[in-house]
Amino acid sequence: MKLATYRQAWPLDTVICPCDAELVEVLEIMEIRGKTLFHFGTGSHHLVGRSLPRPTSPNKVLAVTANREEYDAYIDIVMEDAEIAKLYKVMFCDIYTLSGDILPVFDFVTLFHLCEFYRPERHSYAPLDDEALLALMIERTAPGGILAFYTGSCAFSRARPLIEDVARRGLIRKLSQYKHLDLYTKV
Ligand SMILES: C[S@@+](CC[C@H](N)C(=O)[O-])C[C@H]1O[C@@H](n2cnc3c(N)ncnc32)[C@H](O)[C@@H]1O
């Protein structure tokens, strides 16, 4: 069975999909520095990675893509800029195949595309579905760390009940909202 990949590389479009640009803004506004982040969905633009270098206490990001062109773009970027390479690591993978034993604990986790891509027939090999992915990433968030969701996602109507359920169960608590981003803290 073939891996479920993402067919078309995603260029930067802050009108259709402003989540990564809003993430860069929120990190600045909240003065989040020297932290480790997990980021679901790089795009071919790698805006989040490109924004990392800063003079003091830069953040470090582990991001995932399921598109070859996006991954190739990452290689081009880090071959040209070792400062970005030090801070920004991208994994080509199907996020639904991740597991806790190969992930560190993060201070900040984005799940902007929760519920957009999982299809039971395409992911029958995968150990995770969206609910299990959410549980895994909560588990891999440090207590007091932040989880960010994108309310403008085409699948947010499906993601919202999953998020509300874990909030109701006391695993995360709503912190604030910034533009289209809902920010929760791990309890
Ligand atoms: C709609 S694009 C958005 C990219 C970027 N976050 C933005 O808003 O510009 C979705 C992203 O999710 C990634 N993606 C889709 N399915 C994935 C999967 N199963 N595992 C890992 N990444 C995946 C794609 O490679 C792509 O980078």
Coordinates of C-alpha atoms and ligand atoms in Angstrom, one line a residue:
M1 CA 0.0 0.0 0.0
K2 CA 1.3 3.5 -0.9
L3 CA 1.9 6.3 1.6
A4 CA -0.8 8.9 1.5
T5 CA 1.0 12.0 0.4
Y6 CA -0.1 15.6 -0.3
R7 CA -0.4 16.0 -4.0
Q8 CA 0.2 19.7 -4.8
A9 CA 2.8 21.9 -3.1
W10 CA 1.2 24.7 -1.2
P11 CA 2.6 28.2 -2.0
L12 CA 2.2 31.2 0.4
D13 CA -1.3 32.7 0.1
T14 CA -2.1 34.8 3.2
V15 CA -5.6 35.5 2.0
I16 CA -6.8 32.0 1.5
C17 CA -4.6 30.5 4.3
P18 CA -3.2 33.1 6.7
C19 CA -2.4 30.6 9.5
D20 CA 1.4 30.5 9.1
A21 CA 1.7 34.2 8.8
E22 CA -0.5 34.6 11.9
L23 CA 1.7 32.1 13.8
V24 CA 4.8 34.2 13.0
E25 CA 2.9 37.3 14.3
V26 CA 1.7 35.5 17.5
L27 CA 5.2 34.2 18.4
E28 CA 6.4 37.8 18.1
I29 CA 3.5 39.3 20.1
M30 CA 3.6 36.7 22.8
E31 CA 7.4 37.1 22.9
I32 CA 7.9 33.3 22.6
R33 CA 11.6 32.9 22.4
G34 CA 14.0 30.0 22.9
K35 CA 11.2 27.4 22.7
T36 CA 10.7 24.2 20.7
L37 CA 7.8 24.0 18.3
F38 CA 6.1 21.3 16.3
H39 CA 4.4 22.6 13.1
F40 CA 1.9 20.6 11.0
G41 CA 2.3 21.6 7.3
T42 CA 5.2 23.6 6.0
G43 CA 3.9 24.7 2.6
S44 CA 6.5 25.2 -0.1
H45 CA 7.1 28.7 1.2
H46 CA 8.5 27.5 4.6
L47 CA 7.5 30.9 6.1
V48 CA 7.7 29.6 9.7
G49 CA 11.2 28.3 9.2
R50 CA 12.4 31.3 7.4
S51 CA 11.2 33.6 10.2
L52 CA 13.3 31.8 12.9
P53 CA 16.7 33.4 12.8
R54 CA 16.9 36.3 15.3
P55 CA 19.7 37.8 17.3
T56 CA 18.6 36.4 20.7
S57 CA 16.9 33.2 21.9
P58 CA 15.6 32.0 18.5
N59 CA 12.9 29.3 18.6
K60 CA 13.5 25.9 17.0
V61 CA 10.9 24.1 14.9
L62 CA 10.3 20.5 13.8
A63 CA 7.8 20.6 11.0
V64 CA 6.2 18.0 8.8
T65 CA 5.3 17.9 5.1
A66 CA 3.8 15.1 3.0
N67 CA 4.8 16.7 -0.3
R68 CA 8.0 16.1 -2.2
E69 CA 8.2 19.5 -3.7
E70 CA 7.8 21.2 -0.3
Y71 CA 10.5 18.9 1.0
D72 CA 12.8 19.7 -1.9
A73 CA 12.2 23.4 -1.2
Y74 CA 13.3 22.9 2.4
I75 CA 16.6 21.3 1.2
D76 CA 17.2 24.2 -1.1
I77 CA 16.6 26.7 1.7
V78 CA 18.8 25.1 4.3
M79 CA 21.6 24.4 1.8
E80 CA 21.7 28.2 1.2
D81 CA 21.3 29.3 4.8
A82 CA 23.0 27.4 7.7
E83 CA 21.3 29.8 10.3
I84 CA 17.9 28.5 9.2
A85 CA 19.3 24.9 9.0
K86 CA 20.3 25.1 12.7
L87 CA 16.8 26.0 13.8
Y88 CA 14.4 24.5 11.3
K89 CA 14.1 20.7 10.8
V90 CA 11.5 19.3 8.4
M91 CA 10.5 15.7 8.2
F92 CA 8.9 14.2 5.1
C93 CA 6.2 11.9 6.6
D94 CA 2.6 11.2 6.9
I95 CA 1.7 12.8 10.3
Y96 CA -0.7 10.0 11.0
T97 CA 2.3 7.6 11.3
L98 CA 4.0 9.5 14.1
S99 CA 4.4 8.0 17.6
G100 CA 5.4 9.3 21.0
D101 CA 8.6 7.3 21.1
I102 CA 10.2 9.3 18.3
L103 CA 9.0 12.8 19.2
P104 CA 10.5 15.1 21.9
V105 CA 8.3 17.2 24.1
F106 CA 7.4 20.6 22.6
D107 CA 6.6 24.0 24.1
F108 CA 4.3 25.0 21.3
V109 CA 2.4 22.7 18.9
T110 CA 0.4 23.8 15.8
L111 CA -2.3 21.5 14.5
F112 CA -3.7 23.9 11.9
H113 CA -4.7 21.2 9.5
L114 CA -6.3 18.8 11.9
C115 CA -9.1 16.8 10.2
E116 CA -8.2 18.1 6.7
F117 CA -6.4 15.0 5.4
Y118 CA -7.1 11.8 7.2
R119 CA -9.2 9.4 5.1
P120 CA -9.8 5.9 6.6
E121 CA -9.4 4.2 3.2
R122 CA -6.1 6.1 2.3
H123 CA -4.7 5.8 5.8
S124 CA -5.6 2.2 6.7
Y125 CA -1.9 1.5 7.4
A126 CA -1.7 4.5 9.9
P127 CA -1.7 4.0 13.6
L128 CA -3.3 7.4 14.2
D129 CA -6.5 9.1 13.1
D130 CA -7.3 12.8 13.9
E131 CA -8.5 12.1 17.4
A132 CA -5.4 10.0 18.2
L133 CA -3.1 12.6 16.5
L134 CA -4.6 15.3 18.8
A135 CA -4.1 13.1 21.9
L136 CA -0.5 12.3 20.9
M137 CA 0.4 15.9 20.4
I138 CA -1.2 17.0 23.7
E139 CA 0.9 14.2 25.3
R140 CA 4.0 15.6 23.5
T141 CA 3.3 19.2 24.7
A142 CA 5.0 20.3 28.0
P143 CA 2.6 21.2 30.8
G144 CA 1.9 25.0 30.4
G145 CA 2.9 24.7 26.7
I146 CA 0.6 25.9 23.9
L147 CA -1.4 24.2 21.2
A148 CA -2.6 26.3 18.3
F149 CA -5.6 25.5 16.0
Y150 CA -6.7 27.3 12.9
T151 CA -10.3 28.3 12.9
G152 CA -10.2 29.1 9.2
S153 CA -9.4 25.5 8.3
C154 CA -11.7 23.9 5.7
A155 CA -12.1 21.1 8.3
F156 CA -12.5 23.2 11.4
S157 CA -16.1 22.1 11.8
R158 CA -14.8 18.5 12.3
A159 CA -11.8 19.6 14.4
R160 CA -13.7 21.8 16.8
P161 CA -15.7 18.9 18.5
L162 CA -12.4 17.0 19.0
I163 CA -10.7 20.1 20.5
E164 CA -13.8 20.9 22.7
D165 CA -13.9 17.3 23.9
V166 CA -10.3 17.3 25.2
A167 CA -10.9 20.7 26.7
R168 CA -14.0 19.4 28.5
R169 CA -11.9 16.5 29.8
G170 CA -9.5 19.0 31.3
L171 CA -6.5 18.2 29.1
I172 CA -6.2 21.6 27.6
R173 CA -7.6 25.0 28.5
K174 CA -8.5 27.9 26.1
L175 CA -6.0 30.7 26.5
S176 CA -6.8 33.3 23.9
Q177 CA -7.6 33.9 20.3
Y178 CA -5.4 35.7 17.8
K179 CA -7.1 36.4 14.4
H180 CA -7.9 32.9 13.1
L181 CA -5.8 31.1 15.7
D182 CA -7.3 29.5 18.8
L183 CA -4.6 29.1 21.5
Y184 CA -4.9 26.5 24.3
T185 CA -2.6 25.7 27.1
K186 CA -1.8 22.1 28.2
V187 CA -3.1 21.7 31.7
Ligands
LIG1 C1 -3.0 23.5 2.8 S1 -1.2 23.3 3.0 C2 -0.9 24.6 4.2 C3 0.6 24.9 4.4 C4 0.9 26.0 5.4 N1 0.6 25.6 6.7 C5 0.1 27.2 5.0 O1 -0.9 27.5 5.6 O2 0.5 27.9 4.1 C6 -1.2 21.8 4.0 C7 0.1 21.3 4.5 O3 0.0 20.1 5.2 C8 0.9 19.1 4.8 N2 0.3 17.8 4.9 C9 -0.8 17.4 4.3 N3 -1.1 16.1 4.7 C10 -0.1 15.7 5.5 C11 0.2 14.5 6.2 N4 -0.6 13.5 6.1 N5 1.3 14.5 7.0 C12 2.1 15.6 7.1 N6 1.9 16.7 6.4 C13 0.8 16.8 5.7 C14 1.2 19.5 3.3 O4 2.4 19.0 2.9 C15 1.1 21.0 3.4 O5 2.4 21.5 3.8

